[in-house]
PDB file of C-alpha atoms in Angstrom:
ATOM      1  CA  MET A  10       8.352 -16.067 -10.125  1.00 47.00           C
ATOM      2  CA  THR A  11      11.426 -14.986  -7.829  1.00 42.00           C
ATOM      3  CA  ASN A  12      14.789 -15.906  -7.522  1.00 45.00           C
ATOM      4  CA  ALA A  13      15.894 -16.764  -3.816  1.00 45.00           C
ATOM      5  CA  PRO A  14      16.640 -13.536  -2.182  1.00 49.00           C
ATOM      6  CA  THR A  15      20.136 -12.626  -0.925  1.00 48.00           C
ATOM      7  CA  THR A  16      20.108 -11.014   2.457  1.00 46.00           C
ATOM      8  CA  HIS A  17      22.300  -8.962   4.288  1.00 46.00           C
ATOM      9  CA  GLU A  18      22.042  -9.322   7.937  1.00 43.00           C
ATOM     10  CA  THR A  19      21.987  -6.752  10.863  1.00 39.00           C
ATOM     11  CA  PRO A  20      20.922  -7.912  14.478  1.00 38.00           C
ATOM     12  CA  ALA A  21      17.709 -10.198  14.552  1.00 35.00           C
ATOM     13  CA  PRO A  22      14.478  -8.208  15.858  1.00 36.00           C
ATOM     14  CA  THR A  23      13.451  -8.279  19.225  1.00 36.00           C
ATOM     15  CA  ALA A  24      10.144  -7.582  20.943  1.00 34.00           C
ATOM     16  CA  ASP A  25      11.272  -4.266  22.596  1.00 36.00           C
ATOM     17  CA  LYS A  26      11.538  -2.566  19.037  1.00 40.00           C
ATOM     18  CA  ALA A  27       7.698  -2.658  18.692  1.00 36.00           C
ATOM     19  CA  THR A  28       7.556   0.826  19.842  1.00 35.00           C
ATOM     20  CA  ARG A  29      11.119   1.906  18.712  1.00 42.00           C
ATOM     21  CA  PRO A  30      11.151   1.495  15.168  1.00 48.00           C
ATOM     22  CA  GLY A  31      14.679   2.068  13.816  1.00 72.00           C
ATOM     23  CA  GLU A  32      17.337   1.149  11.466  1.00 88.00           C
ATOM     24  CA  PRO A  33      16.466  -1.669   9.093  1.00 95.00           C
ATOM     25  CA  THR A  34      17.058  -5.257  10.404  1.00 94.00           C
ATOM     26  CA  ARG A  35      18.358  -6.277   7.356  1.00 94.00           C
ATOM     27  CA  PHE A  36      18.636  -5.762   3.628  1.00 96.00           C
ATOM     28  CA  ALA A  37      17.412  -8.269   0.753  1.00 97.00           C
ATOM     29  CA  ASP A  38      18.541  -8.003  -3.100  1.00 97.00           C
ATOM     30  CA  ALA A  39      15.406  -7.783  -5.435  1.00 97.00           C
ATOM     31  CA  THR A  40      15.565  -9.886  -8.636  1.00 95.00           C
ATOM     32  CA  ASP A  41      16.970  -6.806 -10.480  1.00 96.00           C
ATOM     33  CA  GLY A  42      19.501  -6.088  -7.754  1.00 96.00           C
ATOM     34  CA  VAL A  43      17.653  -3.111  -5.910  1.00 97.00           C
ATOM     35  CA  LYS A  44      18.380  -3.419  -2.283  1.00 98.00           C
ATOM     36  CA  LEU A  45      15.213  -3.470  -0.468  1.00 98.00           C
ATOM     37  CA  ALA A  46      15.162  -2.213   3.396  1.00 98.00           C
ATOM     38  CA  ILE A  47      13.369  -4.639   5.598  1.00 98.00           C
ATOM     39  CA  TYR A  48      12.005  -3.836   9.385  1.00 97.00           C
ATOM     40  CA  GLU A  49      10.657  -6.751  11.629  1.00 97.00           C
ATOM     41  CA  TYR A  50       9.351  -6.441  15.210  1.00 96.00           C
ATOM     42  CA  GLY A  51       7.694  -8.922  17.530  1.00 94.00           C
ATOM     43  CA  ASP A  52       8.077 -12.580  18.037  1.00 94.00           C
ATOM     44  CA  SER A  53       8.906 -14.221  14.820  1.00 93.00           C
ATOM     45  CA  ASP A  54       6.875 -17.585  15.919  1.00 94.00           C
ATOM     46  CA  ARG A  55       3.800 -15.646  15.690  1.00 96.00           C
ATOM     47  CA  PRO A  56       1.402 -15.254  12.565  1.00 97.00           C
ATOM     48  CA  THR A  57       3.183 -12.604  10.477  1.00 98.00           C
ATOM     49  CA  VAL A  58       1.563  -9.257   9.175  1.00 98.00           C
ATOM     50  CA  LEU A  59       3.019  -7.501   6.534  1.00 98.00           C
ATOM     51  CA  PHE A  60       2.566  -3.789   6.073  1.00 98.00           C
ATOM     52  CA  VAL A  61       3.086  -2.154   2.723  1.00 98.00           C
ATOM     53  CA  HIS A  62       3.353   2.014   2.617  1.00 98.00           C
ATOM     54  CA  GLY A  63       2.316   4.182  -0.071  1.00 97.00           C
ATOM     55  CA  TYR A  64       3.224   7.501  -1.881  1.00 96.00           C
ATOM     56  CA  PRO A  65       4.975   9.553  -1.255  1.00 95.00           C
ATOM     57  CA  ASP A  66       5.577   7.818   2.463  1.00 95.00           C
ATOM     58  CA  ASP A  67       7.909   5.214   3.555  1.00 96.00           C
ATOM     59  CA  HIS A  68       7.925   2.628   5.992  1.00 97.00           C
ATOM     60  CA  SER A  69       7.378   4.976   9.015  1.00 94.00           C
ATOM     61  CA  VAL A  70       3.914   5.774   8.121  1.00 95.00           C
ATOM     62  CA  TRP A  71       3.057   2.510   9.750  1.00 97.00           C
ATOM     63  CA  GLU A  72       5.006   3.261  13.019  1.00 95.00           C
ATOM     64  CA  PRO A  73       1.741   4.133  15.084  1.00 95.00           C
ATOM     65  CA  VAL A  74       0.249   0.438  13.824  1.00 97.00           C
ATOM     66  CA  ILE A  75       3.353  -1.224  14.354  1.00 97.00           C
ATOM     67  CA  ALA A  76       3.493  -0.269  17.983  1.00 95.00           C
ATOM     68  CA  LEU A  77       0.064  -1.364  18.340  1.00 97.00           C
ATOM     69  CA  THR A  78       0.325  -4.911  16.630  1.00 97.00           C
ATOM     70  CA  ALA A  79       3.935  -6.055  17.452  1.00 95.00           C
ATOM     71  CA  GLY A  80       3.030  -7.420  20.781  1.00 95.00           C
ATOM     72  CA  ASP A  81       0.455 -10.174  19.046  1.00 96.00           C
ATOM     73  CA  PHE A  82       2.092 -10.563  15.797  1.00 97.00           C
ATOM     74  CA  HIS A  83       5.219 -10.897  14.117  1.00 98.00           C
ATOM     75  CA  VAL A  84       5.534  -7.583  12.349  1.00 98.00           C
ATOM     76  CA  VAL A  85       7.340  -6.971   8.784  1.00 98.00           C
ATOM     77  CA  THR A  86       7.480  -4.030   6.754  1.00 98.00           C
ATOM     78  CA  TYR A  87       9.799  -2.455   4.086  1.00 98.00           C
ATOM     79  CA  ASP A  88      10.752   0.588   2.064  1.00 98.00           C
ATOM     80  CA  VAL A  89       9.518   0.142  -1.347  1.00 98.00           C
ATOM     81  CA  ARG A  90      12.010   0.581  -3.829  1.00 98.00           C
ATOM     82  CA  GLY A  91      13.052   4.176  -4.199  1.00 97.00           C
ATOM     83  CA  THR A  92      12.020   5.218  -0.977  1.00 97.00           C
ATOM     84  CA  GLY A  93      13.566   5.269   2.697  1.00 96.00           C
ATOM     85  CA  ALA A  94      16.799   3.280   3.002  1.00 96.00           C
ATOM     86  CA  SER A  95      15.718   1.238  -0.026  1.00 98.00           C
ATOM     87  CA  GLY A  96      17.664   1.593  -3.500  1.00 97.00           C
ATOM     88  CA  GLN A  97      16.260   2.757  -6.456  1.00 96.00           C
ATOM     89  CA  PRO A  98      15.926   1.469 -10.056  1.00 96.00           C
ATOM     90  CA  ALA A  99      17.876   3.074 -12.926  1.00 91.00           C
ATOM     91  CA  LYS A 100      14.939   2.973 -15.230  1.00 91.00           C
ATOM     92  CA  ARG A 101      11.222   3.750 -15.168  1.00 89.00           C
ATOM     93  CA  GLY A 102      10.779  -0.051 -15.963  1.00 92.00           C
ATOM     94  CA  GLY A 103      11.894  -0.737 -12.588  1.00 96.00           C
ATOM     95  CA  TYR A 104       8.567   0.596 -10.798  1.00 97.00           C
ATOM     96  CA  ALA A 105       6.370  -1.752 -13.052  1.00 97.00           C
ATOM     97  CA  MET A 106       3.895  -3.710 -11.474  1.00 97.00           C
ATOM     98  CA  SER A 107       5.550  -7.082 -12.148  1.00 96.00           C
ATOM     99  CA  GLN A 108       8.710  -5.854 -10.339  1.00 97.00           C
ATOM    100  CA  LEU A 109       6.898  -4.334  -7.329  1.00 98.00           C
ATOM    101  CA  ARG A 110       4.961  -7.949  -7.075  1.00 97.00           C
ATOM    102  CA  ASP A 111       8.373  -9.701  -7.148  1.00 97.00           C
ATOM    103  CA  ASP A 112       9.570  -7.311  -4.455  1.00 98.00           C
ATOM    104  CA  LEU A 113       6.824  -8.314  -2.329  1.00 98.00           C
ATOM    105  CA  ALA A 114       7.306 -12.058  -3.093  1.00 98.00           C
ATOM    106  CA  THR A 115      10.894 -11.471  -2.012  1.00 98.00           C
ATOM    107  CA  VAL A 116      10.172 -10.229   1.118  1.00 98.00           C
ATOM    108  CA  ILE A 117       7.372 -12.431   1.891  1.00 98.00           C
ATOM    109  CA  SER A 118       9.974 -15.591   1.077  1.00 97.00           C
ATOM    110  CA  LEU A 119      12.619 -13.956   3.400  1.00 97.00           C
ATOM    111  CA  THR A 120      10.237 -13.144   6.561  1.00 97.00           C
ATOM    112  CA  SER A 121       7.934 -15.661   6.650  1.00 97.00           C
ATOM    113  CA  PRO A 122       9.130 -18.724   4.324  1.00 96.00           C
ATOM    114  CA  ASP A 123       6.900 -21.621   5.743  1.00 95.00           C
ATOM    115  CA  SER A 124       3.470 -19.760   6.550  1.00 96.00           C
ATOM    116  CA  PRO A 125       1.387 -17.217   4.650  1.00 97.00           C
ATOM    117  CA  VAL A 126       1.352 -13.640   5.796  1.00 98.00           C
ATOM    118  CA  HIS A 127      -1.718 -11.253   6.589  1.00 98.00           C
ATOM    119  CA  LEU A 128      -0.978  -8.388   4.141  1.00 98.00           C
ATOM    120  CA  VAL A 129      -2.008  -4.734   5.239  1.00 98.00           C
ATOM    121  CA  ALA A 130      -1.215  -2.018   2.657  1.00 98.00           C
ATOM    122  CA  HIS A 131      -1.964   1.636   2.100  1.00 98.00           C
ATOM    123  CA  ASP A 132      -2.700   3.864  -1.084  1.00 97.00           C
ATOM    124  CA  TRP A 133       0.259   2.926  -3.636  1.00 97.00           C
ATOM    125  CA  GLY A 134       1.341  -0.105  -1.359  1.00 98.00           C
ATOM    126  CA  SER A 135      -2.135  -1.315  -1.737  1.00 98.00           C
ATOM    127  CA  ILE A 136      -2.128  -0.789  -5.439  1.00 97.00           C
ATOM    128  CA  GLN A 137       0.879  -2.908  -5.940  1.00 97.00           C
ATOM    129  CA  SER A 138      -0.297  -5.611  -3.222  1.00 98.00           C
ATOM    130  CA  TRP A 139      -3.380  -6.182  -5.661  1.00 98.00           C
ATOM    131  CA  ALA A 140      -1.296  -7.404  -8.269  1.00 96.00           C
ATOM    132  CA  ALA A 141      -0.034 -10.015  -5.986  1.00 98.00           C
ATOM    133  CA  VAL A 142      -3.393 -10.622  -4.475  1.00 98.00           C
ATOM    134  CA  SER A 143      -4.658 -11.338  -8.098  1.00 97.00           C
ATOM    135  CA  ASP A 144      -1.715 -13.571  -8.980  1.00 97.00           C
ATOM    136  CA  SER A 145      -2.063 -17.458  -8.298  1.00 97.00           C
ATOM    137  CA  ALA A 146       1.464 -17.873  -7.536  1.00 97.00           C
ATOM    138  CA  PHE A 147       0.630 -15.972  -4.312  1.00 98.00           C
ATOM    139  CA  ALA A 148      -2.376 -18.251  -3.327  1.00 96.00           C
ATOM    140  CA  ASN A 149      -0.032 -20.183  -0.658  1.00 96.00           C
ATOM    141  CA  LYS A 150       1.716 -16.849   0.454  1.00 98.00           C
ATOM    142  CA  LEU A 151      -1.139 -14.899   1.633  1.00 98.00           C
ATOM    143  CA  ALA A 152      -3.630 -15.572   4.594  1.00 98.00           C
ATOM    144  CA  SER A 153      -5.609 -12.349   3.886  1.00 98.00           C
ATOM    145  CA  PHE A 154      -5.481  -8.846   2.718  1.00 98.00           C
ATOM    146  CA  THR A 155      -6.369  -5.358   4.136  1.00 98.00           C
ATOM    147  CA  SER A 156      -6.351  -2.909   1.637  1.00 98.00           C
ATOM    148  CA  VAL A 157      -6.838   0.978   2.534  1.00 98.00           C
ATOM    149  CA  SER A 158      -7.122   3.629   0.100  1.00 97.00           C
ATOM    150  CA  GLY A 159      -5.582   1.788  -2.692  1.00 95.00           C
ATOM    151  CA  PRO A 160      -7.559  -0.098  -5.332  1.00 95.00           C
ATOM    152  CA  GLY A 161      -6.212  -2.580  -7.679  1.00 96.00           C
ATOM    153  CA  LEU A 162      -5.408  -0.663 -11.003  1.00 96.00           C
ATOM    154  CA  ASP A 163      -7.043  -3.117 -13.022  1.00 96.00           C
ATOM    155  CA  MET A 164      -9.989  -3.360 -10.990  1.00 96.00           C
ATOM    156  CA  ALA A 165     -10.244   0.547 -10.806  1.00 95.00           C
ATOM    157  CA  GLY A 166     -10.258   0.390 -14.719  1.00 94.00           C
ATOM    158  CA  ALA A 167     -12.855  -1.849 -15.176  1.00 95.00           C
ATOM    159  CA  TRP A 168     -14.969   0.138 -12.814  1.00 95.00           C
ATOM    160  CA  LEU A 169     -14.195   3.318 -14.554  1.00 93.00           C
ATOM    161  CA  ARG A 170     -15.061   1.680 -17.879  1.00 91.00           C
ATOM    162  CA  ARG A 171     -18.523   1.025 -16.221  1.00 88.00           C
ATOM    163  CA  GLY A 172     -19.195   4.900 -15.686  1.00 81.00           C
ATOM    164  CA  HIS A 173     -22.133   4.991 -17.516  1.00 74.00           C
ATOM    165  CA  ARG A 174     -24.005   3.080 -14.919  1.00 83.00           C
ATOM    166  CA  HIS A 175     -22.847   5.322 -12.164  1.00 83.00           C
ATOM    167  CA  PRO A 176     -22.216   8.584 -13.946  1.00 85.00           C
ATOM    168  CA  ARG A 177     -21.814  10.896 -10.770  1.00 85.00           C
ATOM    169  CA  LYS A 178     -19.538   8.386  -9.006  1.00 84.00           C
ATOM    170  CA  PHE A 179     -17.357   8.580 -12.098  1.00 81.00           C
ATOM    171  CA  ALA A 180     -17.172  12.047 -12.597  1.00 87.00           C
ATOM    172  CA  ARG A 181     -16.203  12.476  -8.763  1.00 84.00           C
ATOM    173  CA  GLN A 182     -13.471  10.134  -9.166  1.00 86.00           C
ATOM    174  CA  LEU A 183     -11.850  11.504 -12.217  1.00 83.00           C
ATOM    175  CA  VAL A 184     -11.689  15.012 -10.548  1.00 83.00           C
ATOM    176  CA  ASP A 185      -9.985  13.378  -7.458  1.00 79.00           C
ATOM    177  CA  SER A 186      -7.389  11.601  -9.993  1.00 83.00           C
ATOM    178  CA  TRP A 187      -6.494  14.476 -12.017  1.00 83.00           C
ATOM    179  CA  TYR A 188      -2.994  14.319 -10.604  1.00 85.00           C
ATOM    180  CA  ILE A 189      -2.530  10.840 -12.092  1.00 88.00           C
ATOM    181  CA  VAL A 190      -2.673  12.343 -15.446  1.00 87.00           C
ATOM    182  CA  ALA A 191      -0.216  15.103 -14.298  1.00 88.00           C
ATOM    183  CA  PHE A 192       2.110  12.968 -13.703  1.00 91.00           C
ATOM    184  CA  GLN A 193       2.356  11.335 -17.069  1.00 93.00           C
ATOM    185  CA  LEU A 194       3.857  14.563 -18.259  1.00 92.00           C
ATOM    186  CA  PRO A 195       7.624  15.145 -18.687  1.00 93.00           C
ATOM    187  CA  PHE A 196       9.772  17.164 -16.217  1.00 93.00           C
ATOM    188  CA  LEU A 197       6.477  19.205 -14.838  1.00 93.00           C
ATOM    189  CA  PRO A 198       5.857  16.405 -11.863  1.00 93.00           C
ATOM    190  CA  GLU A 199       9.536  16.674 -10.779  1.00 96.00           C
ATOM    191  CA  LEU A 200       9.406  20.484 -10.973  1.00 95.00           C
ATOM    192  CA  LEU A 201       6.201  20.228  -8.759  1.00 93.00           C
ATOM    193  CA  VAL A 202       8.083  18.300  -6.432  1.00 94.00           C
ATOM    194  CA  ARG A 203      10.987  20.405  -6.125  1.00 94.00           C
ATOM    195  CA  ARG A 204       8.929  23.579  -5.554  1.00 93.00           C
ATOM    196  CA  GLY A 205       7.117  21.768  -2.640  1.00 91.00           C
ATOM    197  CA  VAL A 206       3.861  22.032  -4.766  1.00 91.00           C
ATOM    198  CA  VAL A 207       2.952  18.171  -4.278  1.00 91.00           C
ATOM    199  CA  GLU A 208       4.035  18.254  -0.247  1.00 91.00           C
ATOM    200  CA  LYS A 209       1.657  21.168  -0.033  1.00 89.00           C
ATOM    201  CA  MET A 210      -0.975  18.716  -1.842  1.00 89.00           C
ATOM    202  CA  VAL A 211      -0.291  15.960   0.079  1.00 90.00           C
ATOM    203  CA  SER A 212      -0.427  18.303   3.216  1.00 90.00           C
ATOM    204  CA  ARG A 213      -3.979  19.596   2.392  1.00 89.00           C
ATOM    205  CA  SER A 214      -5.507  16.203   2.040  1.00 90.00           C
ATOM    206  CA  GLU A 215      -3.972  14.670   5.172  1.00 91.00           C
ATOM    207  CA  ASN A 216      -5.192  17.552   6.984  1.00 89.00           C
ATOM    208  CA  ILE A 217      -9.138  17.256   5.972  1.00 92.00           C
ATOM    209  CA  GLY A 218     -11.039  16.830   8.948  1.00 88.00           C
ATOM    210  CA  VAL A 219      -8.404  17.220  11.398  1.00 84.00           C
ATOM    211  CA  PRO A 220      -8.646  20.295  14.041  1.00 79.00           C
ATOM    212  CA  THR A 221      -6.270  23.057  13.618  1.00 75.00           C
ATOM    213  CA  ASP A 222      -4.307  22.504  16.370  1.00 68.00           C
ATOM    214  CA  ARG A 223      -3.619  19.116  15.349  1.00 76.00           C
ATOM    215  CA  GLN A 224      -2.728  19.564  12.029  1.00 76.00           C
ATOM    216  CA  ILE A 225       0.612  17.950  10.549  1.00 73.00           C
ATOM    217  CA  PRO A 226       2.654  20.784   9.011  1.00 68.00           C
ATOM    218  CA  SER A 227       4.061  20.051   5.401  1.00 67.00           C
ATOM    219  CA  GLY A 228       7.668  19.575   4.431  1.00 66.00           C
ATOM    220  CA  ARG A 229       8.145  16.163   6.547  1.00 78.00           C
ATOM    221  CA  ARG A 230       8.545  13.952   3.442  1.00 88.00           C
ATOM    222  CA  SER A 231      11.646  13.087   1.486  1.00 92.00           C
ATOM    223  CA  ARG A 232      11.670  14.793  -2.010  1.00 94.00           C
ATOM    224  CA  ARG A 233      13.950  12.139  -3.312  1.00 95.00           C
ATOM    225  CA  ASP A 234      11.262   9.850  -2.423  1.00 96.00           C
ATOM    226  CA  ALA A 235       8.194  11.814  -4.011  1.00 95.00           C
ATOM    227  CA  ILE A 236      10.229  12.060  -7.215  1.00 96.00           C
ATOM    228  CA  ASN A 237      11.216   8.660  -7.317  1.00 97.00           C
ATOM    229  CA  GLY A 238       7.669   7.786  -6.937  1.00 96.00           C
ATOM    230  CA  ILE A 239       6.528   9.459  -9.986  1.00 96.00           C
ATOM    231  CA  GLY A 240       8.012   6.372 -11.834  1.00 96.00           C
ATOM    232  CA  LEU A 241       5.222   4.591 -10.278  1.00 97.00           C
ATOM    233  CA  TYR A 242       2.526   6.315 -11.946  1.00 95.00           C
ATOM    234  CA  ARG A 243       4.308   6.567 -15.175  1.00 95.00           C
ATOM    235  CA  ALA A 244       5.215   2.590 -15.474  1.00 96.00           C
ATOM    236  CA  ASN A 245       1.775   1.368 -14.720  1.00 96.00           C
ATOM    237  CA  PHE A 246      -0.680   3.988 -15.959  1.00 94.00           C
ATOM    238  CA  ARG A 247      -1.638   1.382 -18.825  1.00 91.00           C
ATOM    239  CA  HIS A 248      -3.460  -1.062 -16.342  1.00 93.00           C
ATOM    240  CA  LEU A 249      -6.097   1.857 -15.899  1.00 92.00           C
ATOM    241  CA  LEU A 250      -6.502   2.146 -19.534  1.00 91.00           C
ATOM    242  CA  THR A 251      -6.190  -1.472 -20.577  1.00 94.00           C
ATOM    243  CA  PRO A 252      -7.670  -3.166 -17.524  1.00 95.00           C
ATOM    244  CA  ARG A 253      -7.141  -6.992 -17.133  1.00 95.00           C
ATOM    245  CA  PRO A 254      -8.530  -7.757 -13.717  1.00 96.00           C
ATOM    246  CA  THR A 255      -8.080 -11.447 -12.262  1.00 96.00           C
ATOM    247  CA  ARG A 256      -9.544 -12.961  -9.361  1.00 97.00           C
ATOM    248  CA  ALA A 257      -8.358 -12.636  -5.767  1.00 98.00           C
ATOM    249  CA  VAL A 258      -6.391 -15.610  -4.126  1.00 98.00           C
ATOM    250  CA  CYS A 259      -7.363 -14.814  -0.689  1.00 98.00           C
ATOM    251  CA  PRO A 260      -9.987 -13.205   1.627  1.00 98.00           C
ATOM    252  CA  VAL A 261      -9.852  -9.164   1.218  1.00 98.00           C
ATOM    253  CA  GLN A 262     -10.967  -6.502   3.523  1.00 98.00           C
ATOM    254  CA  VAL A 263     -11.217  -3.072   2.196  1.00 98.00           C
ATOM    255  CA  LEU A 264     -11.081  -0.036   4.061  1.00 98.00           C
ATOM    256  CA  ALA A 265     -12.627   3.346   2.506  1.00 98.00           C
ATOM    257  CA  PRO A 266     -12.205   6.681   4.329  1.00 97.00           C
ATOM    258  CA  THR A 267     -15.000   9.032   3.922  1.00 97.00           C
ATOM    259  CA  ASP A 268     -12.971  11.872   3.710  1.00 96.00           C
ATOM    260  CA  ASP A 269     -10.290  10.651   1.103  1.00 95.00           C
ATOM    261  CA  ALA A 270      -9.226  13.314  -1.285  1.00 93.00           C
ATOM    262  CA  HIS A 271      -7.797  10.647  -3.802  1.00 94.00           C
ATOM    263  CA  VAL A 272     -10.031   7.567  -3.776  1.00 95.00           C
ATOM    264  CA  THR A 273     -13.600   7.889  -3.403  1.00 95.00           C
ATOM    265  CA  VAL A 274     -15.600   5.465  -1.424  1.00 96.00           C
ATOM    266  CA  PRO A 275     -17.738   4.222  -4.270  1.00 95.00           C
ATOM    267  CA  LEU A 276     -14.587   3.174  -6.153  1.00 95.00           C
ATOM    268  CA  GLY A 277     -12.884   1.889  -2.851  1.00 96.00           C
ATOM    269  CA  LEU A 278     -15.800  -0.455  -2.191  1.00 97.00           C
ATOM    270  CA  GLU A 279     -17.312  -1.466  -5.350  1.00 96.00           C
ATOM    271  CA  ALA A 280     -14.470  -2.286  -7.866  1.00 96.00           C
ATOM    272  CA  PRO A 281     -13.058  -5.061  -6.016  1.00 97.00           C
ATOM    273  CA  LYS A 282     -16.747  -6.801  -5.683  1.00 97.00           C
ATOM    274  CA  PRO A 283     -16.735  -8.725  -9.172  1.00 96.00           C
ATOM    275  CA  PHE A 284     -13.148 -10.123  -8.327  1.00 97.00           C
ATOM    276  CA  VAL A 285     -13.138 -11.187  -4.876  1.00 98.00           C
ATOM    277  CA  ASP A 286     -15.068 -14.351  -3.096  1.00 96.00           C
ATOM    278  CA  ARG A 287     -14.735 -13.573   0.451  1.00 97.00           C
ATOM    279  CA  LEU A 288     -14.641  -9.499   0.647  1.00 98.00           C
ATOM    280  CA  CYS A 289     -15.404  -7.518   3.724  1.00 97.00           C
ATOM    281  CA  THR A 290     -15.722  -3.520   2.985  1.00 98.00           C
ATOM    282  CA  HIS A 291     -15.873  -0.754   5.486  1.00 98.00           C
ATOM    283  CA  ALA A 292     -16.549   3.000   5.143  1.00 98.00           C
ATOM    284  CA  ILE A 293     -14.762   4.190   7.897  1.00 98.00           C
ATOM    285  CA  PRO A 294     -14.222   7.918   9.369  1.00 97.00           C
ATOM    286  CA  GLY A 295     -11.015   9.653   8.412  1.00 96.00           C
ATOM    287  CA  ASN A 296      -8.996  11.085   5.685  1.00 96.00           C
ATOM    288  CA  HIS A 297      -6.430   9.415   3.127  1.00 96.00           C
ATOM    289  CA  TRP A 298      -3.944   8.943   5.729  1.00 95.00           C
ATOM    290  CA  VAL A 299      -6.350   7.284   8.138  1.00 96.00           C
ATOM    291  CA  VAL A 300      -3.474   4.819   8.802  1.00 96.00           C
ATOM    292  CA  GLU A 301      -1.359   7.458  10.489  1.00 93.00           C
ATOM    293  CA  GLN A 302      -3.842   9.457  12.068  1.00 92.00           C
ATOM    294  CA  ASN A 303      -6.341   6.604  13.825  1.00 95.00           C
ATOM    295  CA  PRO A 304      -3.826   3.665  13.938  1.00 96.00           C
ATOM    296  CA  THR A 305      -6.445   2.353  16.812  1.00 97.00           C
ATOM    297  CA  LEU A 306      -9.177   1.869  14.305  1.00 98.00           C
ATOM    298  CA  ILE A 307      -7.053   0.440  11.735  1.00 98.00           C
ATOM    299  CA  THR A 308      -5.259  -2.143  14.157  1.00 98.00           C
ATOM    300  CA  THR A 309      -8.889  -3.102  15.449  1.00 98.00           C
ATOM    301  CA  LEU A 310     -10.125  -3.929  12.018  1.00 98.00           C
ATOM    302  CA  VAL A 311      -7.097  -5.680  10.839  1.00 98.00           C
ATOM    303  CA  THR A 312      -6.884  -7.567  14.212  1.00 98.00           C
ATOM    304  CA  GLU A 313     -10.727  -8.602  13.983  1.00 98.00           C
ATOM    305  CA  PHE A 314     -10.547  -9.526  10.228  1.00 98.00           C
ATOM    306  CA  ILE A 315      -7.375 -11.734  10.952  1.00 98.00           C
ATOM    307  CA  SER A 316      -9.146 -13.373  13.622  1.00 97.00           C
ATOM    308  CA  THR A 317     -12.641 -14.231  11.607  1.00 96.00           C
ATOM    309  CA  ILE A 318     -10.742 -15.446   8.871  1.00 94.00           C
ATOM    310  CA  THR A 319      -8.542 -17.527  10.884  1.00 93.00           C
ATOM    311  CA  GLN A 320     -11.634 -18.961  12.673  1.00 91.00           C
ATOM    312  CA  GLN A 321     -13.496 -19.457   9.496  1.00 88.00           C
ATOM    313  CA  ASP A 322     -10.149 -21.475   8.014  1.00 83.00           C
ATOM    314  CA  GLU A 323      -9.881 -23.605  11.272  1.00 84.00           C
ATOM    315  CA  ASP A 324     -14.123 -24.334  11.071  1.00 84.00           C
ATOM    316  CA  SER A 325     -13.645 -25.323   7.265  1.00 84.00           C
ATOM    317  CA  ARG A 326     -10.886 -28.088   8.210  1.00 77.00           C
TER     318      ARG A 326
END
């Protein structure tokens, strides 16, 4: 599925980086030549947990969770193409789901070549990860998958097609997803980013339910990343219109924040059910950015799920 990844090494990761994320550990060349910035923490002899971020974040959204997990796992994360220290493709097709899936394979092959990884992803990181989780080529690469606020597009499209069975849920999700359609327009989304409108929208959604004295100010994300990330929506919209969902190749845990302004709980919890054999679901307190705001909750649920899956697999042998 992918060519052997090319790497450009920087000093090997050490355990004390677990609470001091900094420069990339190394870079890998994606199959189309885009450079991917990879970050590693903890003991590489331990089971690998791979975190994938969403839009319009970079890998740093996972820093609070990394600080809690790197003592027990080999932790890996990376800047998705077009964000952070990673390069960006020249054309829209560079953000297609197939390429994002290949990027994930490249990172896994480089950082955990001999053992499957526990994949944990948020928002668009989760959306693109579903493409791998539903691909038989990843059957030996993935031990488990925890999805936070990011349903697979094909699964979501199938769920939306069944909207007549749940009209109120369907209508609510359409209202919450208005920006997906807006991002298909030429020029306007980029203009909204440059005018700060998208960042203000993100700021409002990440402060839902947050006390006034703890709210996070807008303007902390990169406008370059936000503009590049629009390509994710444009290159992959067709998956919602003509969904072709396939079955998951590993156990899946879905976490659906109850105050998520972008993904409703019904969509998050119901869409995967027909396509996952070993599925664990939780509606959890928090908004769309719960991974950053409540890292203890996310860490607890992820580690418990990994422990349960590991024990079940051992018992079945």
